[in-house]
Coordinates of C-alpha atoms in Angstrom, one line a residue:
X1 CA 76.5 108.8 118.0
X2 CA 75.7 111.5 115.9
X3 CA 78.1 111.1 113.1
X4 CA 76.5 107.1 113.0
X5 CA 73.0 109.1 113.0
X6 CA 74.3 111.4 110.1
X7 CA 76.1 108.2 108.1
X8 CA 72.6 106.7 108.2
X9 CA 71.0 109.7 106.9
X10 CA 73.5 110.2 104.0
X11 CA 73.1 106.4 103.3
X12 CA 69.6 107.0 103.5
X13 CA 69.5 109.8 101.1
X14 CA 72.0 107.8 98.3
X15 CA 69.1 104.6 98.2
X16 CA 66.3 107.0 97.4
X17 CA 67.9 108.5 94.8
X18 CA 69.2 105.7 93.1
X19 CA 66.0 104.6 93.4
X20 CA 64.5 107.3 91.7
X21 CA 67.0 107.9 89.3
X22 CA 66.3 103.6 88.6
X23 CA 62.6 104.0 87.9
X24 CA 63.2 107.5 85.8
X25 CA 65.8 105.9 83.9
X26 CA 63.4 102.7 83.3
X27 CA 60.9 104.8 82.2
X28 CA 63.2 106.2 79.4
X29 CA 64.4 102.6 78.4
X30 CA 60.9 101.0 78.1
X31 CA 60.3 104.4 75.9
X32 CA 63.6 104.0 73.6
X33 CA 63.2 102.4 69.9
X34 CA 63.2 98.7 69.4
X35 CA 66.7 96.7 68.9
X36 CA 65.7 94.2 66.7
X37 CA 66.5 95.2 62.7
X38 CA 65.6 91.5 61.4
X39 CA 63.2 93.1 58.8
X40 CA 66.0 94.8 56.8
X41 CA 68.7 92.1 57.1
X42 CA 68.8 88.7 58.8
X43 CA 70.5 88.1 62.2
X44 CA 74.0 87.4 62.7
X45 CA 75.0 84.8 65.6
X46 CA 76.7 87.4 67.9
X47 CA 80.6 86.2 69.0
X48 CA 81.4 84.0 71.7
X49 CA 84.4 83.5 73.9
X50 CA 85.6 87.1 73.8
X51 CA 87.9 87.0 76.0
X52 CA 87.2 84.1 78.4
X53 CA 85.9 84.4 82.2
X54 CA 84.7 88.4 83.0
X55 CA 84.2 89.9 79.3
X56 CA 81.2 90.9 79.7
X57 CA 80.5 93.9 82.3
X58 CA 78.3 96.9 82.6
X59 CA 80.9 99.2 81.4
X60 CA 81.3 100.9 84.8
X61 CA 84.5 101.2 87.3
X62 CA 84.3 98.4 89.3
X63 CA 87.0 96.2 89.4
X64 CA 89.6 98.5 89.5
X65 CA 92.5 98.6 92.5
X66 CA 92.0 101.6 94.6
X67 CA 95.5 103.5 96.2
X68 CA 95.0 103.7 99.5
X69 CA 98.0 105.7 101.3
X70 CA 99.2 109.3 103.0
X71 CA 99.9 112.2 100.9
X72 CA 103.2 113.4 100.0
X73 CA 105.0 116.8 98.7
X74 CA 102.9 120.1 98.0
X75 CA 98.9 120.1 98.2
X76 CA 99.0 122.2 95.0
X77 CA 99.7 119.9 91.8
X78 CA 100.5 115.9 91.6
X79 CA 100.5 113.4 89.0
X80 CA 100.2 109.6 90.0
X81 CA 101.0 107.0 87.9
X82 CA 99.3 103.5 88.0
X83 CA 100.2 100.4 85.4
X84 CA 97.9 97.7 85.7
X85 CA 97.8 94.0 84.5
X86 CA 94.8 91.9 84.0
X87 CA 95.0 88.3 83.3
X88 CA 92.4 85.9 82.3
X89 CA 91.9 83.0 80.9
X90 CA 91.9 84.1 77.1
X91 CA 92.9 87.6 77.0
X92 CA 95.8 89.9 78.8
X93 CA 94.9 94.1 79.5
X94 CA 97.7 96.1 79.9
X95 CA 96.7 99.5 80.9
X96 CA 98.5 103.1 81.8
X97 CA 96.7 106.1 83.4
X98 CA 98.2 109.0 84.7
X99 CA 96.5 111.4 86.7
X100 CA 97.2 115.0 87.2
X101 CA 95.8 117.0 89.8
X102 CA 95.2 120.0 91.0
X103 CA 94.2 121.4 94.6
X104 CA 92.9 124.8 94.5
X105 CA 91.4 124.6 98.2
X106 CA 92.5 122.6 100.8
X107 CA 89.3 120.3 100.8
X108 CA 88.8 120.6 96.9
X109 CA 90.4 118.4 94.0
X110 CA 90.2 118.1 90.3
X111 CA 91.7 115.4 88.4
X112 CA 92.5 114.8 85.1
X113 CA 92.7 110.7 84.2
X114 CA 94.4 110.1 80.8
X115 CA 94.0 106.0 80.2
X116 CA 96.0 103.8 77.8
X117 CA 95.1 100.4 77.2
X118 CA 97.2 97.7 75.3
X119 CA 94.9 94.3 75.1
X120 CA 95.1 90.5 73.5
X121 CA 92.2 88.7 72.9
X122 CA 91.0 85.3 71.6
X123 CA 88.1 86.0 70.1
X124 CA 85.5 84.1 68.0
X125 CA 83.1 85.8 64.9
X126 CA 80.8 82.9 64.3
X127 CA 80.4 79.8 65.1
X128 CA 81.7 78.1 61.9
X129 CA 84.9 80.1 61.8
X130 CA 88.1 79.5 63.9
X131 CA 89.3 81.5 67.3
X132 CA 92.2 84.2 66.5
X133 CA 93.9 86.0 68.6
X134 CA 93.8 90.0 67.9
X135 CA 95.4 92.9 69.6
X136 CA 94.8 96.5 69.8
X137 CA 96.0 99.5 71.9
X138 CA 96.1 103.3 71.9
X139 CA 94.2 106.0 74.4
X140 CA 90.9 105.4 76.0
X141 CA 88.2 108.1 76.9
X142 CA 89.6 110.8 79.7
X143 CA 87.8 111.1 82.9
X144 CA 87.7 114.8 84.5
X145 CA 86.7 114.8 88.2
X146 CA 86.5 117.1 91.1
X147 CA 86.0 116.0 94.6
X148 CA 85.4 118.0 98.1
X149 CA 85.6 116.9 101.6
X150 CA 83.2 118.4 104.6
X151 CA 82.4 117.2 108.1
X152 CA 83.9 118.4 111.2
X153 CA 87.1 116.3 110.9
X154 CA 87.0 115.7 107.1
X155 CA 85.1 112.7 106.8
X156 CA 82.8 113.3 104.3
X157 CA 84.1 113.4 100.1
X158 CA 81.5 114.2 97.8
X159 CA 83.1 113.2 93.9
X160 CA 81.6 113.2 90.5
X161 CA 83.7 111.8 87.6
X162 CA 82.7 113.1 83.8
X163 CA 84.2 110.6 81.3
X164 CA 84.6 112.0 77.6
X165 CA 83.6 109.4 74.7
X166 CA 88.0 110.0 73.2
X167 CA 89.1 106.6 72.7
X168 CA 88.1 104.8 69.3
X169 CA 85.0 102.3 70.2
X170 CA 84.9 100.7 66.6
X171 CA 88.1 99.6 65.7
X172 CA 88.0 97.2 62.7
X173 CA 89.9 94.6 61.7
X174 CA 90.7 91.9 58.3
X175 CA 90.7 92.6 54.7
X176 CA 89.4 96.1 52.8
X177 CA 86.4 93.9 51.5
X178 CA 85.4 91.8 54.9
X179 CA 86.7 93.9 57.7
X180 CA 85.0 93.1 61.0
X181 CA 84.3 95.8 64.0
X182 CA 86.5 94.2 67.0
X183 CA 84.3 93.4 70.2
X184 CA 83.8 96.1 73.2
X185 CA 86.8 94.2 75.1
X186 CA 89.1 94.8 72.9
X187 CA 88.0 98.6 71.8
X188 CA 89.8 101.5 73.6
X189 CA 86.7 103.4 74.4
X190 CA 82.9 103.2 75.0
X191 CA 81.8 105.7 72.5
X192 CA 79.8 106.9 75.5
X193 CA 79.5 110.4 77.6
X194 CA 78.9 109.2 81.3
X195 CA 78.8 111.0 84.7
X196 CA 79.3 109.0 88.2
X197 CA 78.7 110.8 91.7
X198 CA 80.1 109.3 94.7
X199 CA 79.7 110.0 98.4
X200 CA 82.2 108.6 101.0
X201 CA 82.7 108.4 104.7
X202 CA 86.1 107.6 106.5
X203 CA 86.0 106.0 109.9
X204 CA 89.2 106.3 111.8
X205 CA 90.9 104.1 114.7
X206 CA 93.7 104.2 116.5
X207 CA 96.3 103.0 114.0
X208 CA 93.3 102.0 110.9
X209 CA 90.9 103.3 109.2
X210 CA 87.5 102.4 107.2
X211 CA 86.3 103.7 104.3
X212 CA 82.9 103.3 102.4
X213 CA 82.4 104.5 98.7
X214 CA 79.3 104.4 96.8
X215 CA 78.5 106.0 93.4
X216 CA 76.0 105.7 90.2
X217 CA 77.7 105.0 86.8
X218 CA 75.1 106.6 84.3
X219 CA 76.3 107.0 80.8
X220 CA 74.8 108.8 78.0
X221 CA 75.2 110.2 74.2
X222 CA 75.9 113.9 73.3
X223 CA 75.5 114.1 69.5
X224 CA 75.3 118.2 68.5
X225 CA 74.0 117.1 64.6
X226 CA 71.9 115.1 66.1
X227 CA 72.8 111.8 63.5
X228 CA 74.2 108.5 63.5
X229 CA 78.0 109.4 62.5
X230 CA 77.9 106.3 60.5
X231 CA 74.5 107.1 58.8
X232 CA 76.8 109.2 55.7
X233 CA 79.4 106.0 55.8
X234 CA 79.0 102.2 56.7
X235 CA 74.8 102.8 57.6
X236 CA 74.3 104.6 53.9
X237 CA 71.3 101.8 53.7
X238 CA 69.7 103.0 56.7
X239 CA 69.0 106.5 55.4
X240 CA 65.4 106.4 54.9
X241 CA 64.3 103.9 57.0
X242 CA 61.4 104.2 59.0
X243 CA 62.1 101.4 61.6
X244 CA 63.9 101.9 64.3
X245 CA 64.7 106.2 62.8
X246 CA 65.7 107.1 66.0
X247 CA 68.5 105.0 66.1
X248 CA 70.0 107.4 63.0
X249 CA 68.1 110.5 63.5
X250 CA 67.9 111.7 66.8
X251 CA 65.4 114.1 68.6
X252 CA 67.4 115.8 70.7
X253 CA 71.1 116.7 70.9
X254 CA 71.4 114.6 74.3
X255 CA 70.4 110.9 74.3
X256 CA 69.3 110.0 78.0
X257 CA 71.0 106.0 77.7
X258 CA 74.1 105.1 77.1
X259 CA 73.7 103.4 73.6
X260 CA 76.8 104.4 71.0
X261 CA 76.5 104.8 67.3
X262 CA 77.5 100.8 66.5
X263 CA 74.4 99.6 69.1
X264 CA 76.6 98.8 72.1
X265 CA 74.6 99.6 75.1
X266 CA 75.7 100.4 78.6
X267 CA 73.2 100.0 81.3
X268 CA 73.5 102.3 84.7
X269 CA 75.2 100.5 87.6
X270 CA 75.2 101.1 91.4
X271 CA 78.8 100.4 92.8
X272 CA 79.9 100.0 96.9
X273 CA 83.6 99.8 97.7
X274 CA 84.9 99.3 101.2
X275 CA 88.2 99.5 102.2
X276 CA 89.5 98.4 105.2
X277 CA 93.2 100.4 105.9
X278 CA 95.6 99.4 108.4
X279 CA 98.9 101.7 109.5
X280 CA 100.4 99.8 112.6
X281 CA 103.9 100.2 110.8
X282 CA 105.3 103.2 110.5
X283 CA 105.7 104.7 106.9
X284 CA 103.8 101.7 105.2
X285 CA 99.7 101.8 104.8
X286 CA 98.0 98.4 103.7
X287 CA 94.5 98.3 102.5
X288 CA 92.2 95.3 101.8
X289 CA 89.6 96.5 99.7
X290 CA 85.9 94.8 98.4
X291 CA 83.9 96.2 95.4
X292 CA 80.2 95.4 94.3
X293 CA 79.0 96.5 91.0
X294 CA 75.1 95.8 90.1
X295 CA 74.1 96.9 86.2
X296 CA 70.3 98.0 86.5
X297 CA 70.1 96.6 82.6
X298 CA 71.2 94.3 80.1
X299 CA 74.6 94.9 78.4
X300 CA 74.4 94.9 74.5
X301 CA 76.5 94.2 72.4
X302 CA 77.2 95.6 68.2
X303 CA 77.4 93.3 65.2
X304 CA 80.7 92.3 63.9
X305 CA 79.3 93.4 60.3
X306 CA 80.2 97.2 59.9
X307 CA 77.6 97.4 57.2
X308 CA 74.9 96.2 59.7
X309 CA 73.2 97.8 62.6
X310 CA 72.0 94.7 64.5
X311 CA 73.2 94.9 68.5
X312 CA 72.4 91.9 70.4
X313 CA 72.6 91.0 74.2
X314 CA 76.0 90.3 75.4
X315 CA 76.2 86.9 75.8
X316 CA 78.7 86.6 78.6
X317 CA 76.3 89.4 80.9
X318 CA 76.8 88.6 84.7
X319 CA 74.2 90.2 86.9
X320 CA 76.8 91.2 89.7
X321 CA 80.9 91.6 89.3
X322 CA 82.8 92.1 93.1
X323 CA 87.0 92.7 93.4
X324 CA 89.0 91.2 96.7
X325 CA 92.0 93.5 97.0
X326 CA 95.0 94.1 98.9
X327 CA 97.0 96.8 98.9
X328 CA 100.2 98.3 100.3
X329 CA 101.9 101.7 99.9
X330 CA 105.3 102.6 101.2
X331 CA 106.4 106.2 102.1
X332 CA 109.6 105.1 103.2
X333 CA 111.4 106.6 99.9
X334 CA 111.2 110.5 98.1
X335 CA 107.8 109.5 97.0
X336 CA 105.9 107.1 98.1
X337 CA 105.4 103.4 95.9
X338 CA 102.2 101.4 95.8
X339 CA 101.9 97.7 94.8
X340 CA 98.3 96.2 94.7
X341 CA 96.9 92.6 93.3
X342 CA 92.9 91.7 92.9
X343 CA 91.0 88.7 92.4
X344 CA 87.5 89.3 90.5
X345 CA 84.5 87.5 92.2
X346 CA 81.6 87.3 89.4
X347 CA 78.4 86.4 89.1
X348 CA 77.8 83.0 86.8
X349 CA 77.2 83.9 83.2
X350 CA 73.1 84.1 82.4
X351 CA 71.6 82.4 79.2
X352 CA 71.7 85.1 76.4
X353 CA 68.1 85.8 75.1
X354 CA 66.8 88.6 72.2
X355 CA 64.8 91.2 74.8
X356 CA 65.8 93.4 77.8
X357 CA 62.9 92.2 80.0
X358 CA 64.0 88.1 79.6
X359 CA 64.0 86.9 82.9
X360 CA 67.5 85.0 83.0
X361 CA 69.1 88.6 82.8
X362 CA 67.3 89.1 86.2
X363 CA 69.1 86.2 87.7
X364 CA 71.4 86.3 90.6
X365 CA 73.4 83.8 91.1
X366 CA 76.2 82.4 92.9
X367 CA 80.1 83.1 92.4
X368 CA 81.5 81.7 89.0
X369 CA 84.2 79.8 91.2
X370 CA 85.6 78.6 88.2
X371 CA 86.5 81.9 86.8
X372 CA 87.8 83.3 90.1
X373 CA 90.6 80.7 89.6
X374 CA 91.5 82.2 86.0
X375 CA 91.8 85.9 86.5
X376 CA 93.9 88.0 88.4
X377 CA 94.7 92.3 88.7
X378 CA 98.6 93.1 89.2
X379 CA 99.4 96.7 89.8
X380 CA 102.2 99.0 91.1
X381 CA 102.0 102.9 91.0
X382 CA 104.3 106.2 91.8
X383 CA 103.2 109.4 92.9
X384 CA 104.8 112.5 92.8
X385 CA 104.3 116.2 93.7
X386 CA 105.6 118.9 90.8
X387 CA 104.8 122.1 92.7

């Protein structure tokens, strides 16, 4: 009875500060600079079909296959290894991230998460030009985290992830005289600094468990010279302009949204993962695991034109993305092997509009069956204790 009471509490605590956090961070986004730069060049029709069913997203970690399973070798250093596949209609993400971690304490943890990402995309500029495919790969932006556990039997974790702005977020591609800056899909990072606190709580059973997971994504821009890092490059024309300066010249070092240097903008999100975890066979733990990710914005989205600072909103923006999983680890061998597949559930896409406050960007709706049909997560993973 009292841990219940204490759950509720806890639960309690997490909705009023997100809320909070939601109307400070709403005051600071009805405060930012205008998007719109249609008085210094004309507007470009932003790309469409980038990547089929699920391209657009709020930039947070939803949607990704949790490991669910006992702990093997020494409590002192490990590295897990995770390759992931996800298929969808028009594009394919390949992606590698090992994790190294270190456990100073018995209920500490700090992690180091170094991504790789190999994607195809089908992809269309304009309207008037043809689909290509395009490729790109390399390392995305590292994610350093530290976690602790408390409670009488360990069933608290209190976690907060800090992800570095490493991997290249402007990629171009085509010809020296018309190259084209690839879509946020198909980019290796975010070009974004963002911190996520999480709080969970682990229920045990007799031969199960259940686990609840909620966490903030809030990502944000450290720039120490305080300037566009295009402005002395692509965004020479935007030197001395007066609209929209703060989009070149910043006031402080720290810029409280997550907007990068080519426009793209990456609302907050709230995300709740439960995980169901069964162990009635000895050596082998199976998971069934459901995310819900909610942006508290509008995605948006850069122009294609390197020369042109003109973001726009992201035409495929879904209000709500969720992830069915199932999971099952075996610890049956030297280290223990995990194989996990996902089916993204997503909102249906809502009509693209020219301001943050349109009302279709507000719109729940229901599932995007259609999609849920086209996409699909694979992974495996191996874990392993060096010391």
């Amino acid at each position: 009875m009292r841990k219940i009471l204490l759950l509720h509490i806890l639960i309690g605590a997490l909705i009023i500060s997100i809320t909070t956090l939601y109307r400070s961070w709403n005051r600071i986004i009805k405060n930012r600079p205008e998007f719109a730069m249609s008085s210094l060049y004309p507007a470009l029709t932003p790309w469409k079909g980038i990547g089929g069913c699920g391209a657009g997203g709020s930039g947070s970690k939803n949607g990704v296959l949790r490991w669910i399973g006992s702990e093997s070798g020494s409590n002192l250093i490990g590295i897990r290894i995770m390759p992931s596949l996800h298929i969808q209609k028009l594009s394919r993400t390949f992606s590698l991230t090992p994790r190294v971690s270190i456990k100073p304490h018995w209920n500490y943890e700090i992690g180091l998460s170094i991504p790789y990402k190999s994607v195809a995309s089908e992809i269309q500029f304009q309207t008037n030009i043809e689909q290509q495919v395009l490729f790109n790969s390399g390392i995305g932006d590292l994610t350093v985290d530290c976690s602790r556990t408390f409670g009488m039997n360990g069933q608290f974790k209190a976690r907060a992830d800090v992800t570095f702005p490493t991997g290249i977020y402007d990629e171009t591609r085509g010809t020296d005289q018309v190259k084209k800056v690839l879509p946020q899909t198909l980019q290796m990072g975010q070009g974004v600094w963002s911190v996520t606190p999480a709080l969970s709580f682990t229920h045990d059973f007799e031969n199960s468990m259940l686990i609840f997971d909620a966490s903030l994504y809030y990502p944000f821009v450290i720039r120490f010279d305080k300037k566009n890092e295009h402005l002395d490059a692509d965004y020479r024309t935007y030197n001395n302009v007066t609209i929209n300066r703060e989009r070149f010249h910043y006031k402080h070092i720290v810029k409280p949204y997550g907007e990068n240097d080519r426009g793209d903008y990456f609302p907050p999100a709230v995300n709740i993962t439960t995980d169901f975890v069964i162990r009635a066979v000895e050596g082998m733990t199976q998971s069934i695991q459901f995310s819900f990710s909610t942006p508290l914005g509008v995605q948006w989205i850069h122009s294609y034109d390197k020369n042109q600072y003109d973001p726009h909103p992201d035409p495929d923006h879904r209000a709500w993305d969720a992830l069915l999983g199932y999971g099952i680890e075996t610890n049956r061998f030297r280290v223990p092997i995990f194989f996990g597949i996902g089916i993204p559930i997503r909102d249906k896409k809502n009509s693209s509009g020219n301001t943050y406050d349109e009302k279709p960007f507000r719109k729940w709706d229901g599932p995007d069956w259609q999609c849920m049909t086209q996409e699909i997560i694979i992974t495996s993973g191996i874990k392993a204790a060096l010391f």
